[in-house]
Amino acid sequence: MSSEDLPTLTHGQGSRVHGTDGREWIDLVTGYGAVFLGHSHPQVTQALQWQAGRLIACGRYPTARFDAVEALLATVLPAGLRLGGFASSGMEAAEFAMRVAATHTGRSEFAGFGRSMHGKSAMTASLCWANAPVKPAGLHTLPFVDAQEEPAILEALERLLRARPIAALFIEPVQGTNGAHRASPAFYAEAIRLCHAHASLCVMDEILTGLYRTGPAFTSSTLAVSPDMLLFAKNMGNGFPVSAMALAPHVQVAAQALPGSTFAGNPLALTAVEATLTAMASLRMGALVQELERVARDQLGRLQERGIQLRGQGALWCLELDQRIDLPRALAGIRDAGILVTCNAHTLRLLPAATLDPAEWADACNRIADACLAARVLKA
Ligand SMILES: Cc1ncc(COP(=O)(O)O)c(C=O)c1O
C-alpha cells in the first residue's frame, strides 16, 4: 500500500481499527506486530491510565514495577536466561547487545544474515541490509537460506569466525521483514555451537517472534543449544514502546557497556509489560496461536503454485507474489475488502493479533486470497 492510500486512523478495539472516514478495518498490521493482544486491551489500558497518574519516568531509581516484571519474565524466559535490562525499541536493545558482546569478548566485529532485521541505527541497519545509508567497519553479512543451502552458510560462518574477531553473531530466527524465511532448528543450534567454539557470543533477536508470535514463548527455548543473549520487545508491551535483553549466566553487563538510557525501564513501560504478561498468563497463548496457524494453512494454502508462495508460522505469515500477480491490483482488492496488511517489495505480511477470532481470521485470509487471485495477470 503506498502512503497515499493509507487511511488516517482514529482508534482501535481488538483487531479492528477505525478511520476518519468512518470505515472499519481488520488490522493485520497491528503496529508492525506490537499489539499482540489487540488494541485498547482493557487490562493494559487501565493499568497505563493508573500508572500515568502516579509516575512516568524516574531515571535509574528502582520501582515496584521492575520486580513484578522480572518475576513474570522469569516464568516465560528460556531455561537458564535471566533479565539483563530494558530499552525502549528493538534497535536500542540490539545496540545494547552489541555493547555487551563487545565488552564481554574484547572484540568489536559482528556478523549477521542477509536481510535480517535488527533495527535502523547505523550499526544495526548495516549488519544485514545492503542498502543501509552508513557503512561502519567490522560488520559481516552472511547469506541466509533464501540465497544458499544451510551447509554452505555454516561453512561460510565457520570461515568468518576463524578469520575475524567476531564479538557476536546476530540471528533473527524467522525473518519477519524478509518473507518469513527461516532455517532449520539444527542450523541454529549448529550456528550457536560454532560461535561458542570460536569464543564468540550468539544474540538471538526475538524482537518480533518473542512471546508466542510463532507458537512457543520463544523460539530459543525450542533449540538444542541456548544463545548467550536474547532480545525481545514487540509482544511484551501490547503496543507500548519497550524492549528487553535476557542473558546467559556467564554474560554480565559491565559498566563499560553503558547500560540504560533516559526511558529504559520507565515505570509506564513496565506497567504495560506487567499488564500484558499478566493478561497473557490468563490466556492459552500457545493454543490461540496454533489455531491461527491451522486456519492460515487451510485458507491460504490454496494459493501455493498459483503465483503466490506462503511462508510463516503461528501468527506470522508472508505471501510472496510473483510476476503473475498484479501487485497494485491485489493491494487495492485487499484494501477494498477492509483489511490492513503491510507490503514490502512483492511480499505481503500478515501479523494477526493472537486474540483475533479464528472465524474472522479465516474470513480475512479468504478475502486476501481472493484479492490476490483476482489480480492474476492473464496471458493474451
Ligand atoms: C526482528 C526485529 N529486530 C529488530 C527490530 C527493530 O525494532 P524497532 O523498530 O523497535 O527498532 C525489528 C522491527 O521490526 C524486528 O522485527
PDB file of C-alpha atoms in Angstrom, residues 10-258:
ATOM      1  CA  THR A  10      -8.642   7.351  14.905  1.00  0.00           C
ATOM      2  CA  HIS A  11      -8.996   4.393  17.278  1.00  0.00           C
ATOM      3  CA  GLY A  12      -8.899   0.641  17.569  1.00  0.00           C
ATOM      4  CA  GLN A  13     -10.567  -2.097  19.572  1.00  0.00           C
ATOM      5  CA  GLY A  14      -9.335  -5.664  19.485  1.00  0.00           C
ATOM      6  CA  SER A  15      -8.423  -6.487  15.873  1.00  0.00           C
ATOM      7  CA  ARG A  16     -10.464  -3.650  14.377  1.00  0.00           C
ATOM      8  CA  VAL A  17      -9.276  -0.119  13.696  1.00  0.00           C
ATOM      9  CA  HIS A  18     -11.346   2.840  12.556  1.00  0.00           C
ATOM     10  CA  GLY A  19     -10.565   5.635  10.100  1.00  0.00           C
ATOM     11  CA  THR A  20     -11.508   9.323   9.996  1.00  0.00           C
ATOM     12  CA  ASP A  21     -13.812   8.465   7.089  1.00  0.00           C
ATOM     13  CA  GLY A  22     -15.863   6.196   9.352  1.00  0.00           C
ATOM     14  CA  ARG A  23     -14.507   2.998   7.811  1.00  0.00           C
ATOM     15  CA  GLU A  24     -13.647  -0.033   9.900  1.00  0.00           C
ATOM     16  CA  TRP A  25     -10.694  -2.268   9.088  1.00  0.00           C
ATOM     17  CA  ILE A  26      -9.473  -5.696  10.145  1.00  0.00           C
ATOM     18  CA  ASP A  27      -5.967  -4.917  11.313  1.00  0.00           C
ATOM     19  CA  LEU A  28      -3.287  -7.407  10.226  1.00  0.00           C
ATOM     20  CA  VAL A  29      -0.521  -4.817  10.678  1.00  0.00           C
ATOM     21  CA  THR A  30      -1.098  -4.465  14.440  1.00  0.00           C
ATOM     22  CA  GLY A  31       1.568  -1.772  14.863  1.00  0.00           C
ATOM     23  CA  TYR A  32       4.153  -3.900  12.991  1.00  0.00           C
ATOM     24  CA  GLY A  33       3.289  -6.792  15.253  1.00  0.00           C
ATOM     25  CA  ALA A  34       3.404  -4.907  18.555  1.00  0.00           C
ATOM     26  CA  VAL A  35      -0.286  -5.091  19.511  1.00  0.00           C
ATOM     27  CA  PHE A  36      -0.472  -8.842  20.056  1.00  0.00           C
ATOM     28  CA  LEU A  37      -3.456  -8.896  22.425  1.00  0.00           C
ATOM     29  CA  GLY A  38      -5.472  -6.435  20.333  1.00  0.00           C
ATOM     30  CA  HIS A  39      -5.963  -2.677  20.520  1.00  0.00           C
ATOM     31  CA  SER A  40      -7.181  -0.963  23.705  1.00  0.00           C
ATOM     32  CA  HIS A  41      -6.824  -4.134  25.750  1.00  0.00           C
ATOM     33  CA  PRO A  42      -8.839  -3.300  28.900  1.00  0.00           C
ATOM     34  CA  GLN A  43      -6.272  -4.566  31.456  1.00  0.00           C
ATOM     35  CA  VAL A  44      -3.353  -2.845  29.742  1.00  0.00           C
ATOM     36  CA  THR A  45      -5.252   0.423  29.179  1.00  0.00           C
ATOM     37  CA  GLN A  46      -6.495   0.560  32.768  1.00  0.00           C
ATOM     38  CA  ALA A  47      -3.038  -0.158  34.196  1.00  0.00           C
ATOM     39  CA  LEU A  48      -1.439   2.527  31.984  1.00  0.00           C
ATOM     40  CA  GLN A  49      -4.036   5.108  32.988  1.00  0.00           C
ATOM     41  CA  TRP A  50      -3.430   4.385  36.679  1.00  0.00           C
ATOM     42  CA  GLN A  51       0.365   4.497  36.375  1.00  0.00           C
ATOM     43  CA  ALA A  52       0.306   7.659  34.214  1.00  0.00           C
ATOM     44  CA  GLY A  53      -1.312   9.453  37.161  1.00  0.00           C
ATOM     45  CA  ARG A  54       1.485   8.373  39.550  1.00  0.00           C
ATOM     46  CA  LEU A  55       4.958   8.164  37.976  1.00  0.00           C
ATOM     47  CA  ILE A  56       6.019   8.095  34.330  1.00  0.00           C
ATOM     48  CA  ALA A  57       9.797   8.427  34.279  1.00  0.00           C
ATOM     49  CA  CYS A  58      12.312   8.349  37.126  1.00  0.00           C
ATOM     50  CA  GLY A  59      15.727   7.593  35.632  1.00  0.00           C
ATOM     51  CA  ARG A  60      17.530   4.674  37.206  1.00  0.00           C
ATOM     52  CA  TYR A  61      15.620   4.729  40.507  1.00  0.00           C
ATOM     53  CA  PRO A  62      14.038   1.317  41.169  1.00  0.00           C
ATOM     54  CA  THR A  63      10.265   0.919  41.272  1.00  0.00           C
ATOM     55  CA  ALA A  64       7.975  -1.918  42.328  1.00  0.00           C
ATOM     56  CA  ARG A  65       7.063  -2.402  38.667  1.00  0.00           C
ATOM     57  CA  PHE A  66      10.594  -3.671  37.925  1.00  0.00           C
ATOM     58  CA  ASP A  67      10.407  -6.502  40.490  1.00  0.00           C
ATOM     59  CA  ALA A  68       6.936  -7.519  39.296  1.00  0.00           C
ATOM     60  CA  VAL A  69       8.046  -7.672  35.656  1.00  0.00           C
ATOM     61  CA  GLU A  70      11.261  -9.518  36.487  1.00  0.00           C
ATOM     62  CA  ALA A  71       9.241 -12.183  38.342  1.00  0.00           C
ATOM     63  CA  LEU A  72       6.753 -12.542  35.467  1.00  0.00           C
ATOM     64  CA  LEU A  73       9.523 -12.803  32.871  1.00  0.00           C
ATOM     65  CA  ALA A  74      11.284 -15.491  34.906  1.00  0.00           C
ATOM     66  CA  THR A  75       8.240 -17.734  34.293  1.00  0.00           C
ATOM     67  CA  VAL A  76       8.466 -17.473  30.471  1.00  0.00           C
ATOM     68  CA  LEU A  77      12.149 -16.960  29.578  1.00  0.00           C
ATOM     69  CA  PRO A  78      14.073 -19.963  28.212  1.00  0.00           C
ATOM     70  CA  ALA A  79      15.727 -22.006  30.974  1.00  0.00           C
ATOM     71  CA  GLY A  80      18.988 -20.501  32.190  1.00  0.00           C
ATOM     72  CA  LEU A  81      18.412 -16.984  30.823  1.00  0.00           C
ATOM     73  CA  ARG A  82      17.833 -14.035  33.154  1.00  0.00           C
ATOM     74  CA  LEU A  83      16.659 -10.466  32.544  1.00  0.00           C
ATOM     75  CA  GLY A  84      19.626  -8.268  31.551  1.00  0.00           C
ATOM     76  CA  GLY A  85      17.955  -4.892  31.119  1.00  0.00           C
ATOM     77  CA  PHE A  86      15.306  -2.853  29.355  1.00  0.00           C
ATOM     78  CA  ALA A  87      15.320  -0.421  26.444  1.00  0.00           C
ATOM     79  CA  SER A  88      12.581   1.371  24.532  1.00  0.00           C
ATOM     80  CA  SER A  89      12.822  -0.014  20.982  1.00  0.00           C
ATOM     81  CA  GLY A  90      14.111  -3.112  19.233  1.00  0.00           C
ATOM     82  CA  MET A  91      17.024  -1.266  17.712  1.00  0.00           C
ATOM     83  CA  GLU A  92      18.055   0.105  21.100  1.00  0.00           C
ATOM     84  CA  ALA A  93      18.085  -3.420  22.564  1.00  0.00           C
ATOM     85  CA  ALA A  94      20.158  -4.696  19.613  1.00  0.00           C
ATOM     86  CA  GLU A  95      22.664  -1.865  20.061  1.00  0.00           C
ATOM     87  CA  PHE A  96      22.820  -2.642  23.783  1.00  0.00           C
ATOM     88  CA  ALA A  97      23.532  -6.298  22.927  1.00  0.00           C
ATOM     89  CA  MET A  98      26.408  -5.178  20.684  1.00  0.00           C
ATOM     90  CA  ARG A  99      27.933  -3.151  23.527  1.00  0.00           C
ATOM     91  CA  VAL A 100      27.567  -6.049  25.985  1.00  0.00           C
ATOM     92  CA  ALA A 101      29.089  -8.526  23.488  1.00  0.00           C
ATOM     93  CA  ALA A 102      31.980  -6.153  22.763  1.00  0.00           C
ATOM     94  CA  THR A 103      32.832  -5.607  26.439  1.00  0.00           C
ATOM     95  CA  HIS A 104      32.409  -9.334  27.234  1.00  0.00           C
ATOM     96  CA  THR A 105      34.673 -10.563  24.417  1.00  0.00           C
ATOM     97  CA  GLY A 106      37.020  -7.598  23.968  1.00  0.00           C
ATOM     98  CA  ARG A 107      36.172  -7.723  20.240  1.00  0.00           C
ATOM     99  CA  SER A 108      34.313  -5.239  18.085  1.00  0.00           C
ATOM    100  CA  GLU A 109      33.221  -7.033  14.914  1.00  0.00           C
ATOM    101  CA  PHE A 110      29.762  -8.530  14.340  1.00  0.00           C
ATOM    102  CA  ALA A 111      28.104 -10.981  11.962  1.00  0.00           C
ATOM    103  CA  GLY A 112      24.517 -11.370  10.795  1.00  0.00           C
ATOM    104  CA  PHE A 113      22.477 -12.943   7.993  1.00  0.00           C
ATOM    105  CA  GLY A 114      21.466 -11.100   4.840  1.00  0.00           C
ATOM    106  CA  ARG A 115      18.149  -9.235   5.019  1.00  0.00           C
ATOM    107  CA  SER A 116      17.549  -9.967   8.693  1.00  0.00           C
ATOM    108  CA  MET A 117      16.070  -7.029  10.590  1.00  0.00           C
ATOM    109  CA  HIS A 118      17.792  -5.851  13.782  1.00  0.00           C
ATOM    110  CA  GLY A 119      16.898  -2.138  13.652  1.00  0.00           C
ATOM    111  CA  LYS A 120      17.688   1.054  11.796  1.00  0.00           C
ATOM    112  CA  SER A 121      20.603   2.568  13.710  1.00  0.00           C
ATOM    113  CA  ALA A 122      23.818   2.926  11.691  1.00  0.00           C
ATOM    114  CA  MET A 123      25.203  -0.327  13.172  1.00  0.00           C
ATOM    115  CA  THR A 124      22.078  -2.490  13.252  1.00  0.00           C
ATOM    116  CA  ALA A 125      20.900  -1.463   9.768  1.00  0.00           C
ATOM    117  CA  SER A 126      24.320  -2.066   8.241  1.00  0.00           C
ATOM    118  CA  LEU A 127      24.676  -5.515   9.781  1.00  0.00           C
ATOM    119  CA  CYS A 128      22.288  -7.172   7.338  1.00  0.00           C
ATOM    120  CA  TRP A 129      20.997  -4.659   4.788  1.00  0.00           C
ATOM    121  CA  ALA A 130      22.951  -3.956   1.601  1.00  0.00           C
ATOM    122  CA  ASN A 131      21.236  -0.573   1.093  1.00  0.00           C
ATOM    123  CA  ALA A 132      21.974   0.858   4.573  1.00  0.00           C
ATOM    124  CA  PRO A 133      22.979   4.541   4.335  1.00  0.00           C
ATOM    125  CA  VAL A 134      26.067   4.244   6.592  1.00  0.00           C
ATOM    126  CA  LYS A 135      28.766   1.559   6.393  1.00  0.00           C
ATOM    127  CA  PRO A 136      30.593   1.136   9.716  1.00  0.00           C
ATOM    128  CA  ALA A 137      33.634  -1.171   9.571  1.00  0.00           C
ATOM    129  CA  GLY A 138      33.722  -4.654  11.114  1.00  0.00           C
ATOM    130  CA  LEU A 139      30.219  -5.794  10.140  1.00  0.00           C
ATOM    131  CA  HIS A 140      29.923  -9.062   8.190  1.00  0.00           C
ATOM    132  CA  THR A 141      26.793 -10.154   6.365  1.00  0.00           C
ATOM    133  CA  LEU A 142      26.440 -13.863   5.605  1.00  0.00           C
ATOM    134  CA  PRO A 143      23.944 -15.275   3.101  1.00  0.00           C
ATOM    135  CA  PHE A 144      20.739 -16.764   4.520  1.00  0.00           C
ATOM    136  CA  VAL A 145      18.559 -19.671   3.405  1.00  0.00           C
ATOM    137  CA  ASP A 146      16.808 -17.592   0.708  1.00  0.00           C
ATOM    138  CA  ALA A 147      20.194 -17.393  -1.066  1.00  0.00           C
ATOM    139  CA  GLN A 148      22.157 -20.519  -0.101  1.00  0.00           C
ATOM    140  CA  GLU A 149      21.858 -24.036   1.314  1.00  0.00           C
ATOM    141  CA  GLU A 150      22.332 -24.422   5.068  1.00  0.00           C
ATOM    142  CA  PRO A 151      25.635 -26.423   4.940  1.00  0.00           C
ATOM    143  CA  ALA A 152      27.256 -23.768   2.713  1.00  0.00           C
ATOM    144  CA  ILE A 153      26.113 -20.975   5.048  1.00  0.00           C
ATOM    145  CA  LEU A 154      27.520 -22.799   8.084  1.00  0.00           C
ATOM    146  CA  GLU A 155      30.840 -23.264   6.263  1.00  0.00           C
ATOM    147  CA  ALA A 156      30.945 -19.526   5.489  1.00  0.00           C
ATOM    148  CA  LEU A 157      30.164 -18.788   9.151  1.00  0.00           C
ATOM    149  CA  GLU A 158      32.962 -21.028  10.369  1.00  0.00           C
ATOM    150  CA  ARG A 159      35.442 -19.433   7.935  1.00  0.00           C
ATOM    151  CA  LEU A 160      34.439 -15.981   9.187  1.00  0.00           C
ATOM    152  CA  LEU A 161      34.701 -16.964  12.859  1.00  0.00           C
ATOM    153  CA  ARG A 162      38.198 -18.331  12.220  1.00  0.00           C
ATOM    154  CA  ALA A 163      39.314 -15.254  10.288  1.00  0.00           C
ATOM    155  CA  ARG A 164      37.848 -12.317  12.226  1.00  0.00           C
ATOM    156  CA  PRO A 165      37.478 -11.312  15.902  1.00  0.00           C
ATOM    157  CA  ILE A 166      33.679 -11.623  15.953  1.00  0.00           C
ATOM    158  CA  ALA A 167      32.114 -10.417  19.210  1.00  0.00           C
ATOM    159  CA  ALA A 168      28.675 -11.794  18.329  1.00  0.00           C
ATOM    160  CA  LEU A 169      26.577 -13.384  15.632  1.00  0.00           C
ATOM    161  CA  PHE A 170      23.038 -11.996  15.380  1.00  0.00           C
ATOM    162  CA  ILE A 171      20.249 -14.389  14.382  1.00  0.00           C
ATOM    163  CA  GLU A 172      16.636 -13.478  13.600  1.00  0.00           C
ATOM    164  CA  PRO A 173      15.031 -16.940  13.816  1.00  0.00           C
ATOM    165  CA  VAL A 174      12.207 -16.114  11.389  1.00  0.00           C
ATOM    166  CA  GLN A 175      12.968 -13.213   9.046  1.00  0.00           C
ATOM    167  CA  GLY A 176       9.793 -11.240   9.644  1.00  0.00           C
ATOM    168  CA  THR A 177      10.801  -8.388   7.338  1.00  0.00           C
ATOM    169  CA  ASN A 178      12.123 -10.695   4.625  1.00  0.00           C
ATOM    170  CA  GLY A 179       9.344 -13.049   3.642  1.00  0.00           C
ATOM    171  CA  ALA A 180       9.367 -15.207   6.810  1.00  0.00           C
ATOM    172  CA  HIS A 181      12.411 -17.166   5.644  1.00  0.00           C
ATOM    173  CA  ARG A 182      13.749 -19.414   8.391  1.00  0.00           C
ATOM    174  CA  ALA A 183      16.382 -22.079   8.765  1.00  0.00           C
ATOM    175  CA  SER A 184      16.024 -25.470  10.484  1.00  0.00           C
ATOM    176  CA  PRO A 185      16.403 -25.789  14.284  1.00  0.00           C
ATOM    177  CA  ALA A 186      19.543 -27.887  13.603  1.00  0.00           C
ATOM    178  CA  PHE A 187      21.042 -24.959  11.641  1.00  0.00           C
ATOM    179  CA  TYR A 188      20.509 -22.527  14.519  1.00  0.00           C
ATOM    180  CA  ALA A 189      21.897 -24.980  17.058  1.00  0.00           C
ATOM    181  CA  GLU A 190      24.993 -25.523  14.903  1.00  0.00           C
ATOM    182  CA  ALA A 191      25.466 -21.775  14.347  1.00  0.00           C
ATOM    183  CA  ILE A 192      25.382 -21.198  18.131  1.00  0.00           C
ATOM    184  CA  ARG A 193      27.784 -24.116  18.688  1.00  0.00           C
ATOM    185  CA  LEU A 194      30.217 -22.657  16.133  1.00  0.00           C
ATOM    186  CA  CYS A 195      30.092 -19.268  17.886  1.00  0.00           C
ATOM    187  CA  HIS A 196      30.958 -20.903  21.197  1.00  0.00           C
ATOM    188  CA  ALA A 197      33.783 -22.917  19.620  1.00  0.00           C
ATOM    189  CA  HIS A 198      35.335 -19.615  18.494  1.00  0.00           C
ATOM    190  CA  ALA A 199      34.708 -17.696  21.747  1.00  0.00           C
ATOM    191  CA  SER A 200      32.052 -15.523  20.082  1.00  0.00           C
ATOM    192  CA  LEU A 201      28.592 -14.882  21.505  1.00  0.00           C
ATOM    193  CA  CYS A 202      25.278 -15.547  19.810  1.00  0.00           C
ATOM    194  CA  VAL A 203      22.463 -13.000  20.062  1.00  0.00           C
ATOM    195  CA  MET A 204      19.013 -14.337  19.211  1.00  0.00           C
ATOM    196  CA  ASP A 205      16.827 -11.467  18.027  1.00  0.00           C
ATOM    197  CA  GLU A 206      13.286 -12.426  19.001  1.00  0.00           C
ATOM    198  CA  ILE A 207      12.099  -8.826  18.967  1.00  0.00           C
ATOM    199  CA  LEU A 208       9.261  -9.896  16.675  1.00  0.00           C
ATOM    200  CA  THR A 209       8.949 -13.622  17.459  1.00  0.00           C
ATOM    201  CA  GLY A 210       9.394 -13.456  21.249  1.00  0.00           C
ATOM    202  CA  LEU A 211       6.384 -14.149  23.499  1.00  0.00           C
ATOM    203  CA  TYR A 212       4.317 -16.544  21.411  1.00  0.00           C
ATOM    204  CA  ARG A 213       4.310 -14.973  17.914  1.00  0.00           C
ATOM    205  CA  THR A 214       5.270 -18.305  16.356  1.00  0.00           C
ATOM    206  CA  GLY A 215       3.673 -20.566  18.987  1.00  0.00           C
ATOM    207  CA  PRO A 216       6.225 -21.266  21.748  1.00  0.00           C
ATOM    208  CA  ALA A 217       7.055 -18.450  24.184  1.00  0.00           C
ATOM    209  CA  PHE A 218      10.462 -18.163  22.485  1.00  0.00           C
ATOM    210  CA  THR A 219      11.983 -19.976  19.508  1.00  0.00           C
ATOM    211  CA  SER A 220      15.182 -20.043  21.556  1.00  0.00           C
ATOM    212  CA  SER A 221      13.602 -22.370  24.151  1.00  0.00           C
ATOM    213  CA  THR A 222      12.997 -24.978  21.440  1.00  0.00           C
ATOM    214  CA  LEU A 223      16.666 -25.215  20.346  1.00  0.00           C
ATOM    215  CA  ALA A 224      19.186 -27.823  21.491  1.00  0.00           C
ATOM    216  CA  VAL A 225      21.740 -25.078  22.341  1.00  0.00           C
ATOM    217  CA  SER A 226      20.961 -21.802  24.121  1.00  0.00           C
ATOM    218  CA  PRO A 227      22.007 -18.396  22.772  1.00  0.00           C
ATOM    219  CA  ASP A 228      24.053 -16.114  25.032  1.00  0.00           C
ATOM    220  CA  MET A 229      21.678 -13.201  24.653  1.00  0.00           C
ATOM    221  CA  LEU A 230      18.023 -12.995  23.749  1.00  0.00           C
ATOM    222  CA  LEU A 231      16.269  -9.823  22.577  1.00  0.00           C
ATOM    223  CA  PHE A 232      12.506  -9.397  22.767  1.00  0.00           C
ATOM    224  CA  ALA A 233      10.183  -6.449  22.500  1.00  0.00           C
ATOM    225  CA  LYS A 234       7.032  -6.110  20.460  1.00  0.00           C
ATOM    226  CA  ASN A 235       4.621  -8.550  22.127  1.00  0.00           C
ATOM    227  CA  MET A 236       5.750  -7.535  25.577  1.00  0.00           C
ATOM    228  CA  GLY A 237       4.025  -4.134  25.846  1.00  0.00           C
ATOM    229  CA  ASN A 238       0.956  -4.646  23.639  1.00  0.00           C
ATOM    230  CA  GLY A 239       1.864  -1.552  21.617  1.00  0.00           C
ATOM    231  CA  PHE A 240       3.726   0.430  24.272  1.00  0.00           C
ATOM    232  CA  PRO A 241       7.382   1.052  23.261  1.00  0.00           C
ATOM    233  CA  VAL A 242       9.543  -1.263  25.346  1.00  0.00           C
ATOM    234  CA  SER A 243      12.241  -3.872  24.672  1.00  0.00           C
ATOM    235  CA  ALA A 244      14.451  -6.126  26.756  1.00  0.00           C
ATOM    236  CA  MET A 245      17.506  -8.309  26.752  1.00  0.00           C
ATOM    237  CA  ALA A 246      17.980 -11.629  28.577  1.00  0.00           C
ATOM    238  CA  LEU A 247      21.414 -13.059  29.313  1.00  0.00           C
ATOM    239  CA  ALA A 248      23.010 -16.448  29.895  1.00  0.00           C
ATOM    240  CA  PRO A 249      24.658 -16.861  33.333  1.00  0.00           C
ATOM    241  CA  HIS A 250      28.209 -16.332  32.005  1.00  0.00           C
ATOM    242  CA  VAL A 251      27.375 -12.947  30.414  1.00  0.00           C
ATOM    243  CA  GLN A 252      27.487  -9.868  32.643  1.00  0.00           C
ATOM    244  CA  VAL A 253      26.634  -6.263  31.834  1.00  0.00           C
ATOM    245  CA  ALA A 254      29.793  -4.257  32.538  1.00  0.00           C
ATOM    246  CA  ALA A 255      29.593  -0.520  33.212  1.00  0.00           C
ATOM    247  CA  GLN A 256      31.619  -0.027  30.034  1.00  0.00           C
ATOM    248  CA  ALA A 257      28.668  -1.467  28.065  1.00  0.00           C
ATOM    249  CA  LEU A 258      26.798   1.733  29.020  1.00  0.00           C
TER     250      LEU A 258
END
